[in-house]
Amino acid sequence: MAEQSSTGGPAASNEGPISRLIRAAEIDTRMLGMLAAMLVIWVGFDVISSILRPGGGGLFGGSFLTSRNLWILLVQTSVIAVMTTGMVLVIVLRQIDLSVGSMLSIVAVATGVLQVFDLGPLLGVGHPAIWIIAVVFAILLGAAIGAFNGILIAYGQIPSFIVTLGGLIAFSGAAFLIASGVTVAPMDKTFKLIGGNGPAASIGPLWSWALAAIACIGIGVAIVAGRRRRLKFSFKAKPVWAEVLSVVVGCAAVLGTTAVVNSYLYPPRVAERFALDNNIPIPPGVEDKSGLAICQAADKVVSCVDGLTFQTGYPIPVLIMLAVGLVMTFVARRTRFGRYIFATGGNPEAAELAGINTKRLTVTVFTLMGALVGISAIIASARLDAATTALGTLNELYVIAAAVIGGTSLAGGIGTIYGAILGALLMQSLQSGMALLNVDSAYTNIVVGIVLVLAVFVDQIYRRRVK
Amino acid sequence: MSTETVVADKGAPLVEMHDISIAFGGIKAVDHASIDLHPGEVVGLLGHNGAGKSTLIKVLSGAYKRDSGTIRIDGKDADISNPRDAKAFGIETIYQTLALADNVDATANLYLGRELRTRWGTLDDIAMEAECRKVMGRLNPNFRRFKEPVKSLSGGQRQSVAIARAIHFNARILIMDEPTAALGPQETAQVGELIKQLKAQGIGIFLISHDIHDVFDLADRLTVMKNGRVVGTAHVKDVTKDEVLGMIILGKVPPGATPGPGAIA
């Protein structure tokens, strides 16, 4: 409703069966386009990699569409995706935040220093409270910096471009000073799990299926409840088949993703460590020259732990990304705060005249952006197991690019959370796909840049045609 | 400058704006202007572009904060410093620019700033849409495009959304800034009908207009402004259109009107 809408409009009488279907089911055609682009990119990488390096085990014989690569792709996407959900709201409000990369650095470094140099000696290394204090600190520090930006923009009436450009430069300098120019490591062992490293950082197959089941039931309940309410006010509801289709497609997506993350097995060495830690017997074998236990199978030598087949399931950073996506979608679509952001982005003067406190709204949105940067800083430093000043470098550009590829209009008022997350996934797919093909990162940057401009160009044409 | 309040001629005024001044960067947009409004009365506010009529009225609607002067609602001092304050006094405004959030739909605009919420605190879009359908059904029965951003609506449809928003929340004082500027003849006539209905309900209306004919058709009294000052106020039946034109262009006050500070001696 408040977000970009492909529904409604005077019904064209000469539409074909497909467009009738799309209209009846109220499908966002723009999202379909993005999914199609993603499919082309994924299949393309898998096919090309199968030609260059056959036997990757992917869906088309390459090394892109393997459960391992897709699992890693999701983890890699999470840092940018979490931030981009906030950037959507910032851009919808007709503002911009160029400082998120430097903000990520400063939060990561400050949180790293706190746990390594302050909490470690104070509470004892590995104390169970350390990670909780660090997480709360990171989110609050991010929110505070965001609020500072927001106050300068709303009450100081300095353009957000300038305030956050200043922040981009200043925060990275401050991060360098806090870290005294060194890499802060290692992180607390529980904190580290948030980055998705190691067996304990994933929830395992059982919990993954349980979550998937809950998500499926949730989709069904939401659609039935929405339908009931519409009928209660005797509005025209979607046809039943369209509702059923929504549930089936939504559920299939959830179950499919779960099947993929569950079919990624721990690498042998990690599995071995996991087995040892959890007193799971490893089949007897002899150590090979790398020190890895190997077993005699019927006719060939295999890693003993291959036989154990530990499935990873959803890694924690991906769960965080999904949770943030859900919460932010709820905020954008179902709350007054979200409605005000979209209305203000559409016409700031009208929003002000309607009695909306647009200044306070601006501060809140930037504070929220900062808190999300805090979450991303936790994931990024936990994943690296270190905090460095360079951690957030260029992140602001990727975050903005993801939001824009995902259909957020820089003119304000238009954008969706799921679109931005898909945008982040699409961009990460390009980057990791080309890394997989051993393409020089210079070329990768060129391609990502071109895709950004192309995405906006295609979007413009699409919007003009819809109009 | 301090003058005694002009004695009202029938009952207590709904609105008294007394000795209002506001300046923007040294330019006195409104200069010691006074104006009043009674329940069930339509007061036309006339003047050239830049005469200060919109600015004066934006002081009442809370869009601007006055530099000096007093506002009384029902005879009591009213502290209006933003649009929320004004709405709390039952003052609703239909702006010349319509002031709609272009990218959201009619329902969201109708309830902007006053959303209905479910018991969970979330937006109750369905209930709002149901109510919006009722209101729009009365104002503009042909209106069907509830799901589209108001950007894609016609001028008349946007106007009905703006009017719906102003009258749906029990307004007592309605400010209409050039309400017919964007409309065709038929829609203009509809607005005229609506003004008569609202008047019969006891709502006081400030009607700002360039169009002297509109004002003579719809208003009970009129006030003319020039260069930020009030030239004079008159009952519509006491003056002719030519005399009012003289007030607008020259600042010359005819015998049927009460002169203000902007009248030429």
mmCIF file of N, CA, C and O in Angstrom, chain B residues 30 38 41 44-45 53 83 93 102 146-147 159 162 166 176 185 205 207 216 219 228-229 234 248 253:
data_model
loop_
_atom_site.group_PDB
_atom_site.id
_atom_site.type_symbol
_atom_site.label_atom_id
_atom_site.label_comp_id
_atom_site.label_asym_id
_atom_site.label_seq_id
_atom_site.Cartn_x
_atom_site.Cartn_y
_atom_site.Cartn_z
ATOM 1 N N VAL B 30 2.779 39.649 6.705
ATOM 2 C CA VAL B 30 1.517 40.053 7.316
ATOM 3 C C VAL B 30 1.846 41.118 8.352
ATOM 4 O O VAL B 30 2.730 40.944 9.177
ATOM 5 N N HIS B 38 -17.397 33.812 12.472
ATOM 6 C CA HIS B 38 -18.452 33.320 13.363
ATOM 7 C C HIS B 38 -18.901 31.934 12.934
ATOM 8 O O HIS B 38 -18.697 31.551 11.782
ATOM 9 N N GLU B 41 -20.531 30.848 9.345
ATOM 10 C CA GLU B 41 -20.279 31.997 8.475
ATOM 11 C C GLU B 41 -19.162 31.666 7.488
ATOM 12 O O GLU B 41 -18.250 30.914 7.815
ATOM 13 N N GLY B 44 -14.805 35.502 3.060
ATOM 14 C CA GLY B 44 -13.904 35.451 1.909
ATOM 15 C C GLY B 44 -12.696 36.327 2.179
ATOM 16 O O GLY B 44 -12.812 37.411 2.746
ATOM 17 N N LEU B 45 -11.532 35.815 1.781
ATOM 18 C CA LEU B 45 -10.304 36.589 1.955
ATOM 19 C C LEU B 45 -9.751 36.842 0.566
ATOM 20 O O LEU B 45 -9.403 35.906 -0.151
ATOM 21 N N LYS B 53 -2.650 36.853 2.171
ATOM 22 C CA LYS B 53 -3.808 36.089 2.636
ATOM 23 C C LYS B 53 -3.443 34.671 3.028
ATOM 24 O O LYS B 53 -3.816 34.198 4.102
ATOM 25 N N PRO B 83 0.906 22.534 13.166
ATOM 26 C CA PRO B 83 -0.365 22.018 12.642
ATOM 27 C C PRO B 83 -1.114 21.116 13.624
ATOM 28 O O PRO B 83 -2.333 21.052 13.599
ATOM 29 N N THR B 93 -7.548 22.463 7.272
ATOM 30 C CA THR B 93 -7.166 23.303 6.148
ATOM 31 C C THR B 93 -7.116 22.507 4.859
ATOM 32 O O THR B 93 -6.610 21.388 4.846
ATOM 33 N N ASP B 102 1.804 12.161 -2.094
ATOM 34 C CA ASP B 102 1.485 11.683 -3.440
ATOM 35 C C ASP B 102 1.656 10.186 -3.631
ATOM 36 O O ASP B 102 1.024 9.595 -4.481
ATOM 37 N N PHE B 146 -9.250 3.441 -4.860
ATOM 38 C CA PHE B 146 -8.797 3.479 -3.470
ATOM 39 C C PHE B 146 -7.392 2.927 -3.283
ATOM 40 O O PHE B 146 -6.755 3.187 -2.293
ATOM 41 N N LYS B 147 -6.945 2.109 -4.224
ATOM 42 C CA LYS B 147 -5.694 1.390 -4.030
ATOM 43 C C LYS B 147 -4.508 2.076 -4.706
ATOM 44 O O LYS B 147 -3.407 1.576 -4.662
ATOM 45 N N GLN B 159 -8.810 16.618 -5.115
ATOM 46 C CA GLN B 159 -9.530 17.619 -4.336
ATOM 47 C C GLN B 159 -10.505 16.953 -3.382
ATOM 48 O O GLN B 159 -10.609 17.339 -2.220
ATOM 49 N N ALA B 162 -8.665 15.667 -0.452
ATOM 50 C CA ALA B 162 -8.254 16.756 0.446
ATOM 51 C C ALA B 162 -9.436 17.251 1.271
ATOM 52 O O ALA B 162 -9.310 17.517 2.472
ATOM 53 N N ALA B 166 -10.314 17.044 5.401
ATOM 54 C CA ALA B 166 -10.571 18.223 6.229
ATOM 55 C C ALA B 166 -11.870 18.101 7.012
ATOM 56 O O ALA B 166 -11.965 18.585 8.134
ATOM 57 N N MET B 176 -10.176 27.138 3.481
ATOM 58 C CA MET B 176 -10.062 26.649 2.107
ATOM 59 C C MET B 176 -9.244 27.648 1.298
ATOM 60 O O MET B 176 -9.678 28.754 1.041
ATOM 61 N N PRO B 185 -15.519 23.278 -14.228
ATOM 62 C CA PRO B 185 -16.745 23.976 -13.812
ATOM 63 C C PRO B 185 -17.683 23.111 -12.967
ATOM 64 O O PRO B 185 -18.221 23.566 -11.959
ATOM 65 N N ILE B 205 -16.082 29.059 7.951
ATOM 66 C CA ILE B 205 -15.180 28.801 6.826
ATOM 67 C C ILE B 205 -14.460 30.080 6.398
ATOM 68 O O ILE B 205 -15.095 31.119 6.174
ATOM 69 N N LEU B 207 -12.559 31.398 3.264
ATOM 70 C CA LEU B 207 -12.430 31.036 1.859
ATOM 71 C C LEU B 207 -11.456 32.009 1.199
ATOM 72 O O LEU B 207 -11.759 33.190 1.056
ATOM 73 N N PHE B 216 -18.368 36.342 -3.917
ATOM 74 C CA PHE B 216 -19.703 36.954 -3.844
ATOM 75 C C PHE B 216 -20.794 35.886 -3.804
ATOM 76 O O PHE B 216 -21.835 36.076 -3.187
ATOM 77 N N ALA B 219 -19.659 33.741 0.045
ATOM 78 C CA ALA B 219 -19.266 34.305 1.340
ATOM 79 C C ALA B 219 -20.349 35.206 1.915
ATOM 80 O O ALA B 219 -21.181 35.754 1.193
ATOM 81 N N GLY B 228 0.237 42.809 2.710
ATOM 82 C CA GLY B 228 0.337 42.290 4.069
ATOM 83 C C GLY B 228 -0.607 42.947 5.059
ATOM 84 O O GLY B 228 -0.649 42.541 6.218
ATOM 85 N N ARG B 229 -1.340 43.972 4.606
ATOM 86 C CA ARG B 229 -2.232 44.656 5.549
ATOM 87 C C ARG B 229 -3.692 44.507 5.136
ATOM 88 O O ARG B 229 -4.006 44.349 3.959
ATOM 89 N N ALA B 234 -16.101 43.892 4.847
ATOM 90 C CA ALA B 234 -17.459 44.330 4.534
ATOM 91 C C ALA B 234 -18.387 43.137 4.420
ATOM 92 O O ALA B 234 -17.948 42.030 4.110
ATOM 93 N N ILE B 248 -9.058 45.842 -3.785
ATOM 94 C CA ILE B 248 -7.957 44.921 -4.072
ATOM 95 C C ILE B 248 -6.824 45.657 -4.791
ATOM 96 O O ILE B 248 -5.650 45.533 -4.431
ATOM 97 N N VAL B 253 -11.209 52.198 0.239
ATOM 98 C CA VAL B 253 -12.301 51.570 0.974
ATOM 99 C C VAL B 253 -13.619 52.279 0.683
ATOM 100 O O VAL B 253 -13.732 53.486 0.876
#
